[in-house]
Amino acid sequence: MDFSVWLAFFAASWAISLSPGAGAVAAMSAGLSHGFRRGYFMTFGLVIGILTQVVLVGAGLGALIAASSLGFAFVKWAGVAYLIYLGVQQWRAPARPMVAADDGAAQVTRRQLVLRGWGINAVNPKGTVFLLAVVPQFLDLHAPLAPQYLVIGGTLAFTDLVVMAGYTALAARVLAALKSESHIKALNRVFGTLFVAAGALLATFKRVA
């Protein structure tokens, strides 16, 4: 990939990572519930989910999902159900002060956080359609595609690791500043509502004809 082309994609990837969405909500929710050190494992899952999408698009499966009404609907409603499930879980989460976060967070393992993050980004047809619309603009079709997809995947992974670290740390700092369980419970419900809202927005997303 030509350096000037990569630089343009690098700038675009920051905009992609910074844009509000289910990933940002998940990162902040993890920071709120588990603190930064444990909550950041959610980001690893989010990044693996992005890389899964890149592989799907690179293999042509993304185009198949986007073109097939049945395939698109299956992935879409699976994503909706998953986001709403996470919202309900966050809404019902117990209110723990930060001093007890490490002990309480042990109920959710790092592996579970990674899997949750992966599910959010991997089962998201909006991400598939977005990559199908954006990535081809930066590809040289006369050059080998696999190395270019590796560069694209690595660039998206890097920017997401940085941006989601900021979202996770921000939420963890907010949690550390809170002493009242009622305030923590209120924040849990805010993030639970945001997950459900993200699911509702995904439900309105339609396949491009």
Coordinates of C-alpha atoms in Angstrom, one line a residue:
M1 CA 0.0 0.0 0.0
D2 CA 1.3 3.4 -1.0
F3 CA 2.3 5.5 2.0
S4 CA 0.0 8.4 1.0
V5 CA -2.9 6.0 0.6
W6 CA -2.2 4.5 4.0
L7 CA -1.9 7.9 5.6
A8 CA -5.4 8.8 4.3
F9 CA -6.8 5.5 5.7
F10 CA -5.0 6.1 9.0
A11 CA -6.8 9.4 9.3
A12 CA -10.1 7.8 8.4
S13 CA -9.5 5.0 11.0
W14 CA -9.3 7.5 13.8
A15 CA -12.6 9.0 12.8
I16 CA -14.1 5.4 12.7
S17 CA -12.8 4.6 16.1
L18 CA -13.8 7.9 17.7
S19 CA -17.3 7.9 16.4
P20 CA -19.9 7.0 19.1
G21 CA -21.3 3.5 18.8
A22 CA -21.8 0.2 20.5
G23 CA -18.0 -0.3 20.8
A24 CA -17.5 3.0 22.7
V25 CA -20.5 2.2 24.9
A26 CA -19.0 -1.3 25.6
A27 CA -15.6 0.1 26.5
M28 CA -17.0 2.7 28.9
S29 CA -19.4 0.2 30.4
A30 CA -16.4 -2.2 31.1
G31 CA -14.4 0.7 32.6
L32 CA -17.4 1.6 34.8
S33 CA -18.1 -1.9 36.0
H34 CA -14.5 -3.3 36.3
G35 CA -12.0 -0.5 36.4
F36 CA -9.4 0.1 33.7
R37 CA -7.1 -2.9 34.2
R38 CA -9.8 -5.5 33.9
G39 CA -12.2 -3.5 31.8
Y40 CA -9.6 -3.0 29.0
F41 CA -9.9 -6.7 28.1
M42 CA -13.2 -5.7 26.5
T43 CA -11.2 -3.7 24.0
F44 CA -9.2 -6.8 23.0
G45 CA -12.5 -8.5 22.1
L46 CA -13.7 -5.4 20.2
V47 CA -10.5 -5.4 18.2
I48 CA -10.7 -9.1 17.4
G49 CA -14.3 -8.4 16.3
I50 CA -13.0 -5.7 13.9
L51 CA -10.4 -8.1 12.5
T52 CA -13.1 -10.8 12.0
Q53 CA -15.1 -8.2 10.0
V54 CA -12.0 -7.4 7.9
V55 CA -11.4 -11.1 7.2
L56 CA -15.0 -11.6 6.2
V57 CA -14.9 -8.6 3.8
G58 CA -11.5 -9.8 2.4
A59 CA -12.8 -13.3 1.8
G60 CA -15.9 -12.0 0.1
L61 CA -18.3 -13.3 2.8
G62 CA -19.1 -9.7 3.8
A63 CA -20.4 -9.0 0.3
L64 CA -22.5 -12.1 0.4
I65 CA -24.1 -11.1 3.8
A66 CA -24.8 -7.6 2.5
A67 CA -26.4 -9.0 -0.7
S68 CA -28.4 -11.8 0.9
S69 CA -31.6 -10.6 2.6
L70 CA -31.8 -13.8 4.7
G71 CA -28.1 -13.6 5.7
F72 CA -28.2 -9.9 6.5
A73 CA -31.4 -10.3 8.5
F74 CA -29.9 -13.2 10.6
V75 CA -26.7 -11.2 11.4
K76 CA -28.7 -8.0 12.1
W77 CA -31.2 -9.5 14.5
A78 CA -28.5 -11.5 16.2
G79 CA -26.6 -8.3 16.8
V80 CA -29.8 -6.5 18.1
A81 CA -30.6 -9.3 20.5
Y82 CA -27.0 -9.4 21.8
L83 CA -26.9 -5.6 22.4
I84 CA -30.3 -5.7 24.2
Y85 CA -29.1 -8.6 26.3
L86 CA -26.0 -6.6 27.3
G87 CA -28.2 -3.6 28.1
V88 CA -30.4 -5.7 30.4
Q89 CA -27.3 -7.2 32.1
Q90 CA -25.8 -3.7 32.7
W91 CA -29.1 -2.3 34.0
R92 CA -29.3 -5.1 36.5
A93 CA -25.6 -4.9 37.5
P94 CA -25.0 -4.4 41.2
A95 CA -23.8 -1.0 42.3
R96 CA -20.2 -1.5 43.7
P97 CA -17.9 1.2 44.8
M98 CA -14.4 1.2 43.2
V99 CA -12.7 -0.2 46.2
A100 CA -14.7 -3.4 45.8
A101 CA -14.5 -3.5 42.0
D102 CA -11.6 -6.0 41.8
D103 CA -13.3 -8.5 44.0
G104 CA -16.7 -8.2 42.5
A105 CA -15.4 -8.0 38.9
A106 CA -14.0 -11.5 39.4
Q107 CA -17.5 -12.8 38.6
V108 CA -16.8 -11.7 35.0
T109 CA -13.6 -13.2 33.8
R110 CA -11.2 -11.5 31.4
R111 CA -12.1 -14.2 28.8
Q112 CA -15.8 -13.3 29.1
L113 CA -15.0 -9.7 28.6
V114 CA -13.0 -10.5 25.4
L115 CA -15.8 -12.7 24.1
R116 CA -18.4 -9.9 24.8
G117 CA -16.3 -7.4 22.9
W118 CA -15.8 -9.8 20.0
G119 CA -19.6 -10.4 19.8
I120 CA -20.4 -6.7 19.7
N121 CA -18.2 -6.0 16.7
A122 CA -18.3 -9.4 14.9
V123 CA -22.1 -9.6 14.8
N124 CA -22.7 -6.2 13.4
P125 CA -23.8 -5.8 9.7
K126 CA -23.3 -2.1 9.9
G127 CA -19.6 -2.8 10.3
T128 CA -19.6 -5.2 7.4
V129 CA -21.4 -2.7 5.1
F130 CA -19.2 0.1 6.3
L131 CA -16.0 -1.8 5.5
L132 CA -17.4 -2.8 2.1
A133 CA -18.1 0.9 1.3
V134 CA -14.8 2.3 2.7
V135 CA -12.0 -0.3 2.3
P136 CA -12.2 -0.7 -1.5
Q137 CA -11.4 3.0 -1.9
F138 CA -7.9 2.4 -0.4
L139 CA -7.1 -0.9 -2.2
D140 CA -4.9 -1.2 -5.3
L141 CA -6.6 -4.0 -7.2
H142 CA -3.6 -4.6 -9.3
A143 CA -1.4 -5.5 -6.3
P144 CA -1.7 -8.5 -4.0
L145 CA -4.7 -7.9 -1.7
A146 CA -3.8 -10.0 1.3
P147 CA -0.9 -7.7 2.4
Q148 CA -3.2 -4.7 2.0
Y149 CA -5.9 -6.2 4.1
L150 CA -3.2 -7.0 6.8
V151 CA -2.2 -3.3 6.8
I152 CA -5.9 -2.2 7.0
G153 CA -6.6 -4.6 9.8
G154 CA -3.5 -3.6 11.7
T155 CA -4.3 0.1 11.3
L156 CA -7.9 -0.3 12.6
A157 CA -6.7 -2.5 15.5
F158 CA -4.1 0.1 16.5
T159 CA -6.5 3.1 16.5
D160 CA -9.2 1.1 18.3
L161 CA -6.8 0.0 21.0
V162 CA -5.8 3.6 21.6
V163 CA -9.3 5.2 21.4
M164 CA -11.0 2.5 23.5
A165 CA -8.3 2.8 26.1
G166 CA -9.4 6.4 26.5
Y167 CA -13.1 5.5 26.8
T168 CA -12.3 2.8 29.3
A169 CA -10.0 5.0 31.4
L170 CA -12.6 7.9 31.3
A171 CA -15.3 5.6 32.7
A172 CA -12.9 4.1 35.3
R173 CA -12.0 7.6 36.5
V174 CA -15.7 8.5 36.9
L175 CA -16.2 5.3 38.9
A176 CA -13.3 6.0 41.1
A177 CA -14.7 9.4 41.9
L178 CA -18.1 8.0 42.9
K179 CA -18.7 7.0 46.5
S180 CA -22.5 6.7 46.4
E181 CA -24.0 3.3 45.4
S182 CA -27.0 5.1 44.1
H183 CA -24.9 7.1 41.7
I184 CA -23.2 4.0 40.4
K185 CA -26.5 2.3 40.0
A186 CA -27.7 5.3 38.0
L187 CA -24.7 5.1 35.7
N188 CA -25.2 1.4 35.2
R189 CA -28.7 2.1 34.1
V190 CA -27.6 4.8 31.8
F191 CA -25.1 2.5 30.1
G192 CA -27.7 -0.3 30.0
T193 CA -30.1 2.1 28.3
L194 CA -27.4 3.1 25.8
F195 CA -26.8 -0.6 24.9
V196 CA -30.6 -1.1 24.3
A197 CA -30.6 2.2 22.3
A198 CA -27.7 0.9 20.2
G199 CA -29.7 -2.3 19.6
A200 CA -32.8 -0.3 18.6
L201 CA -30.7 1.7 16.1
L202 CA -29.3 -1.4 14.6
A203 CA -32.8 -2.8 14.2
T204 CA -33.6 0.2 11.9
F205 CA -30.6 -0.4 9.8
K206 CA -31.5 -1.7 6.3
R207 CA -29.6 -3.5 3.7
V208 CA -28.4 -1.3 0.9
A209 CA -30.1 -2.3 -2.3

